[in-house]
JSON list of C-alpha atoms and ligand atoms in Angstrom, two decimals:
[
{"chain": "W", "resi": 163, "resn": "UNK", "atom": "CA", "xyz": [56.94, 64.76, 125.11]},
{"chain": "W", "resi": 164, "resn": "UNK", "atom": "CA", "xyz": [57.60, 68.06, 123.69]},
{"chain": "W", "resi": 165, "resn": "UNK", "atom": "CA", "xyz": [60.02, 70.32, 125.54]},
{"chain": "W", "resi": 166, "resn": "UNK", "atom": "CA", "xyz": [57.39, 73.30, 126.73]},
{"chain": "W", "resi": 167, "resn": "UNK", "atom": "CA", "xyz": [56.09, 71.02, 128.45]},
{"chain": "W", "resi": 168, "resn": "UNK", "atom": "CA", "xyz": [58.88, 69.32, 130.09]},
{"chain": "W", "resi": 169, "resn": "UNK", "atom": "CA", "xyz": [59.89, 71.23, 133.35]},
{"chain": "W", "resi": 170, "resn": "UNK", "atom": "CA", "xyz": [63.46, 70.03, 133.62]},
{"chain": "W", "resi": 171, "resn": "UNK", "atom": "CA", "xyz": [63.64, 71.04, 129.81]},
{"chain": "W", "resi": 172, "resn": "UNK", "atom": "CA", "xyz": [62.25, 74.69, 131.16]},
{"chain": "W", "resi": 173, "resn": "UNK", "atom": "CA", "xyz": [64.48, 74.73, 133.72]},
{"chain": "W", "resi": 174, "resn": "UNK", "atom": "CA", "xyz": [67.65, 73.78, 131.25]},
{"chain": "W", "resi": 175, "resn": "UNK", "atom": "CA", "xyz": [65.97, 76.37, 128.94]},
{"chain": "W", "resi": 176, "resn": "UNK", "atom": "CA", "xyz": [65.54, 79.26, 131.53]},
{"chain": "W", "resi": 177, "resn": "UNK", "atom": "CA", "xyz": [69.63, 78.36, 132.73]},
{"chain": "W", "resi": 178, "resn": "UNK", "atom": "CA", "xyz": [71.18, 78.46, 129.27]},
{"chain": "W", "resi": 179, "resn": "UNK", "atom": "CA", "xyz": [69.36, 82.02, 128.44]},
{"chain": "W", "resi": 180, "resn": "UNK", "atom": "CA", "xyz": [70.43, 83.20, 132.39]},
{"chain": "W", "resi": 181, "resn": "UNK", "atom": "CA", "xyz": [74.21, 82.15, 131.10]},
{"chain": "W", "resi": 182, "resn": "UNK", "atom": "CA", "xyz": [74.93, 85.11, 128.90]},
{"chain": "W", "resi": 183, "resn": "UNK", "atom": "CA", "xyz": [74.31, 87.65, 131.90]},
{"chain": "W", "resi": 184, "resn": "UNK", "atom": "CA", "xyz": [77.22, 86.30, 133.51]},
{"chain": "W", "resi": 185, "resn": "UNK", "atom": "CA", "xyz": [79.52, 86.98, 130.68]},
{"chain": "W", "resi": 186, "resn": "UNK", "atom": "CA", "xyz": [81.74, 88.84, 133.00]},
{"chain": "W", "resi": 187, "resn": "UNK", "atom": "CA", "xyz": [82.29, 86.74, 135.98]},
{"chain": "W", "resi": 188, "resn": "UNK", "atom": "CA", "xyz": [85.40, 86.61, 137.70]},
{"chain": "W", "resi": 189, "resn": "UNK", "atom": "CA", "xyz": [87.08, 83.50, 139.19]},
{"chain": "W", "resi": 190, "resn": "UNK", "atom": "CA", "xyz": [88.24, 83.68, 143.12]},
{"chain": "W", "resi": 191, "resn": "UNK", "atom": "CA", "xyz": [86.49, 84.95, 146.17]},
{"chain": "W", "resi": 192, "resn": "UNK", "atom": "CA", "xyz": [86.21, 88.64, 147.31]},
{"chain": "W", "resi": 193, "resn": "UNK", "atom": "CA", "xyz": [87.93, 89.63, 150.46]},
{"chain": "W", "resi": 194, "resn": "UNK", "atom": "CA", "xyz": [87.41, 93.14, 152.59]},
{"chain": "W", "resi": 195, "resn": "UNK", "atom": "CA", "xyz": [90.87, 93.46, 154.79]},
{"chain": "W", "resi": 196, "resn": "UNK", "atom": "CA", "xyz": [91.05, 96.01, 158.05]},
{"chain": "W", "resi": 197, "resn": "UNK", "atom": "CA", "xyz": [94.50, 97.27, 157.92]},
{"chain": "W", "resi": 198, "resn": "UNK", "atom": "CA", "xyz": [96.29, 100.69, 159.81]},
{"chain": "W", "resi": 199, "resn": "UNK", "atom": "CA", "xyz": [98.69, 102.09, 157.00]},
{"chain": "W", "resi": 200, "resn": "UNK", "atom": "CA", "xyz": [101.57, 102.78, 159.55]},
{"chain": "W", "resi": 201, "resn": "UNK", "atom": "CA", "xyz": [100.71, 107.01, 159.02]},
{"chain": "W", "resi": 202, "resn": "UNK", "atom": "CA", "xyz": [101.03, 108.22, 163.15]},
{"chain": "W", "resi": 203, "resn": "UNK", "atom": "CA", "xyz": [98.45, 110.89, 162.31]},
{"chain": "W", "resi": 204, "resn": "UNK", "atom": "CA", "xyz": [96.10, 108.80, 160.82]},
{"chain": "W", "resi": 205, "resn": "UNK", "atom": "CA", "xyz": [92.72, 107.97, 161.84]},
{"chain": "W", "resi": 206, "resn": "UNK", "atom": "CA", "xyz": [93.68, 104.22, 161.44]},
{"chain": "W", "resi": 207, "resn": "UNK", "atom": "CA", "xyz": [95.87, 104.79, 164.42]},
{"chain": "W", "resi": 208, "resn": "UNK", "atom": "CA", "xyz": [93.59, 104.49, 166.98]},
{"chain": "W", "resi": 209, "resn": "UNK", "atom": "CA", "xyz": [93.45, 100.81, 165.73]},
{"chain": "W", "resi": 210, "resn": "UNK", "atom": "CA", "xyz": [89.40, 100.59, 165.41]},
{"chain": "W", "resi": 211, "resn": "UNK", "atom": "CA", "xyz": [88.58, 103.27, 162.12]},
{"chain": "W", "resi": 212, "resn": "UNK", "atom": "CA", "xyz": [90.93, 101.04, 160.49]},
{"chain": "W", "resi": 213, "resn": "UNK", "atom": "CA", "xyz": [91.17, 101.37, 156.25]},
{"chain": "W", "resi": 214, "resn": "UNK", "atom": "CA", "xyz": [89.41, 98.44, 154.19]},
{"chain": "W", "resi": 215, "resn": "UNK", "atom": "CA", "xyz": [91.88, 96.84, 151.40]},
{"chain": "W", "resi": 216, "resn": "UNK", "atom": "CA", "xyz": [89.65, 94.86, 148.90]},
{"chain": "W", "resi": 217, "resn": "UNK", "atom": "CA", "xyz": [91.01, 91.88, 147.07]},
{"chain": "W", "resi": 218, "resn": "UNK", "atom": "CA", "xyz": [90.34, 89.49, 145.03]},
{"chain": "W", "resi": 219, "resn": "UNK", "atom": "CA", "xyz": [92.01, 85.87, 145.70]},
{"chain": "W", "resi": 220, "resn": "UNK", "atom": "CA", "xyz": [92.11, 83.50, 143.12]},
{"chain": "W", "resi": 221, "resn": "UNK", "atom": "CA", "xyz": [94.42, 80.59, 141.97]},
{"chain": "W", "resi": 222, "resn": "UNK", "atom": "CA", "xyz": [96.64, 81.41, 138.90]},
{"chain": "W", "resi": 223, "resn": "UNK", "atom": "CA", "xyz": [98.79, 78.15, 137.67]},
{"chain": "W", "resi": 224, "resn": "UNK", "atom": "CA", "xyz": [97.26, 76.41, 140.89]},
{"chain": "W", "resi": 225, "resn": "UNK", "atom": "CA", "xyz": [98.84, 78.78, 143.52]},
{"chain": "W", "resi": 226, "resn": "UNK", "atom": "CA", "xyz": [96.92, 81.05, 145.69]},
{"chain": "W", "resi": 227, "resn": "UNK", "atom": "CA", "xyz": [97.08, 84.91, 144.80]},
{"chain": "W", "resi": 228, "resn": "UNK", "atom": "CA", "xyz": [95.45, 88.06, 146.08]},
{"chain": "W", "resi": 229, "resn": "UNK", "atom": "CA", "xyz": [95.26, 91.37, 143.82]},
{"chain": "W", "resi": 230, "resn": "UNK", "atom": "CA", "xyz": [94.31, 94.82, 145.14]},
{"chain": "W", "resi": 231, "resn": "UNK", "atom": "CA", "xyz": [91.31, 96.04, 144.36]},
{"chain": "W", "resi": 232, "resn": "UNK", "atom": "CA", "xyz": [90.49, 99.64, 144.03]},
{"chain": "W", "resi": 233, "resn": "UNK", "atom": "CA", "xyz": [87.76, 100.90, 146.62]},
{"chain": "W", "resi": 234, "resn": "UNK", "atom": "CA", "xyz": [85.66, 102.03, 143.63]},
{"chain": "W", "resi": 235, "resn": "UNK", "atom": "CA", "xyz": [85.34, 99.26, 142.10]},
{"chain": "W", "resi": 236, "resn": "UNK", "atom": "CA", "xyz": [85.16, 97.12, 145.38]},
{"chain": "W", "resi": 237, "resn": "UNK", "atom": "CA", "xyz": [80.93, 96.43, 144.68]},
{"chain": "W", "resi": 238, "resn": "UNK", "atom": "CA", "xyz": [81.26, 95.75, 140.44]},
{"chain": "W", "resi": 239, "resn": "UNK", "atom": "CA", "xyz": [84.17, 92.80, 141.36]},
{"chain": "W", "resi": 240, "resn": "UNK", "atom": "CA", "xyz": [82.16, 91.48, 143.78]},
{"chain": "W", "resi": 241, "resn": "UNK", "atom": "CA", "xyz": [79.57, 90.95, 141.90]},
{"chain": "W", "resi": 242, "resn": "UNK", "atom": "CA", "xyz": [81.53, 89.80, 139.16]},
{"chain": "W", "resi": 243, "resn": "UNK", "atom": "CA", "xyz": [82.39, 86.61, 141.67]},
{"chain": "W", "resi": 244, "resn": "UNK", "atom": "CA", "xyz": [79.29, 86.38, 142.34]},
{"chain": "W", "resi": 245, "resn": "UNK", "atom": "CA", "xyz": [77.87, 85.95, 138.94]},
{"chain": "W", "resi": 246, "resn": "UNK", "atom": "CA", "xyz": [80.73, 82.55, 138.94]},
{"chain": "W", "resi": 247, "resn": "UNK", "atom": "CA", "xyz": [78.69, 81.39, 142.09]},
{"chain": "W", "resi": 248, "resn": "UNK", "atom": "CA", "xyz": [75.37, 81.66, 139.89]},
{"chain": "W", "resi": 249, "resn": "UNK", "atom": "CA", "xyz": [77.00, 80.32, 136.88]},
{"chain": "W", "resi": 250, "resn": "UNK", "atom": "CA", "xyz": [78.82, 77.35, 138.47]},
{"chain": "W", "resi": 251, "resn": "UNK", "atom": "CA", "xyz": [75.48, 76.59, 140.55]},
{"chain": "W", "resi": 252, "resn": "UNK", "atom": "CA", "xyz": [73.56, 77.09, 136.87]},
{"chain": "W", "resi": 253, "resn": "UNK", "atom": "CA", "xyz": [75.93, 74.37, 135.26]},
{"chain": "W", "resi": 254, "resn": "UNK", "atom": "CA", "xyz": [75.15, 71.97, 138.53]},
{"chain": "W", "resi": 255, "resn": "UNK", "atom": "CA", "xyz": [71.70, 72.16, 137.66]},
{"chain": "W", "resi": 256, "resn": "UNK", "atom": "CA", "xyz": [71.99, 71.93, 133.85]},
{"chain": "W", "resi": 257, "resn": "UNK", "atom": "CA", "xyz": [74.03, 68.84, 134.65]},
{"chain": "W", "resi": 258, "resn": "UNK", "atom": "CA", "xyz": [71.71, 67.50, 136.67]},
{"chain": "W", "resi": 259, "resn": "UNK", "atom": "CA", "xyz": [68.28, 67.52, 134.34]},
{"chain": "W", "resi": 260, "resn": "UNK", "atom": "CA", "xyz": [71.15, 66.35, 131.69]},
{"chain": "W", "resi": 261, "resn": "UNK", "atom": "CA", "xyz": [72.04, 62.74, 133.90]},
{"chain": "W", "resi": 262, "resn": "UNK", "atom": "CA", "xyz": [68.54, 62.31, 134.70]},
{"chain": "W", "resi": 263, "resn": "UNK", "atom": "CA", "xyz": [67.22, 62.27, 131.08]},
{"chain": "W", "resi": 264, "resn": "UNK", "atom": "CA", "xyz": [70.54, 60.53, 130.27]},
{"chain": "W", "resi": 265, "resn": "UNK", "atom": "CA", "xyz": [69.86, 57.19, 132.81]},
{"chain": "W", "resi": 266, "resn": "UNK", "atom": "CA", "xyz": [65.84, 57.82, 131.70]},
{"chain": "W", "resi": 267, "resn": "UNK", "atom": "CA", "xyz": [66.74, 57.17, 127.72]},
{"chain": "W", "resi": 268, "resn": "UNK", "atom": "CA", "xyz": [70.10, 54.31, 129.15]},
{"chain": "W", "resi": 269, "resn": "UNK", "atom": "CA", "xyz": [66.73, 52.47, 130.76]},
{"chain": "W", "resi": 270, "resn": "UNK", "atom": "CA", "xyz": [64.13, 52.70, 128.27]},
{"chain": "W", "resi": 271, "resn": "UNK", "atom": "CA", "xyz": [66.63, 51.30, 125.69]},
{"chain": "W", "resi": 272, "resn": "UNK", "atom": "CA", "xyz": [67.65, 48.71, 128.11]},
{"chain": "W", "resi": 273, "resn": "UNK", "atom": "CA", "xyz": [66.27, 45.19, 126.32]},
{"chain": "S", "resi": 329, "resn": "ZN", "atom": "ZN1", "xyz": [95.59, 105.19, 157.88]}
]
């Protein structure tokens, strides 16, 4: 069967071309933080207009870590851990159509 018109060969195909989008992913999870910055005349003070702290928390040499994030670019690094989401869940997928055609050619050779 030729591969345009194997679906799960599409599928692979439309994946693998989707990969180079998410060149710039970043590992970890994004996490908004409320915090008061101690400053009596603050607005934070009043406990409720509170200032966000982005971070990103990821796992260097196994252990957990969290890094500051600058408000500004709060929305392009969450994206960018995002774009691992869609890349990990691409590579699940890939996998899959790959095990399936894998036990498909194991059985057909099978004597
Ligand atoms: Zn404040």
């Amino acid at each position: 069967m030729k591969s345009h018109h194997d679906p799960d060969l599409q599928l692979r195909g439309r994946l693998i071309r989707s990969l180079g989008a998410l060149r710039e992913m970043l590992p970890g999870s994004f996490v908004e933080r409320k915090r008061a910055c101690g400053r009596p005349n603050c607005h934070c003070a009043d406990g409720k207009n509170l200032h966000s702290q982005f971070q990103i928390s990821v796992l260097v040499d196994g252990k957990p870590k969290a890094f500051n994030i600058p408000a500004e670019w709060a929305d392009q690094v969450r994206e960018k851990t995002e774009m691992r989401r869609r890349f990990e869940a691409a590579a699940a997928t890939i996998c899959g159509v790959n095990l399936k055609r894998f036990l498909k050619e194991k059985q057909e050779r099978q004597p």
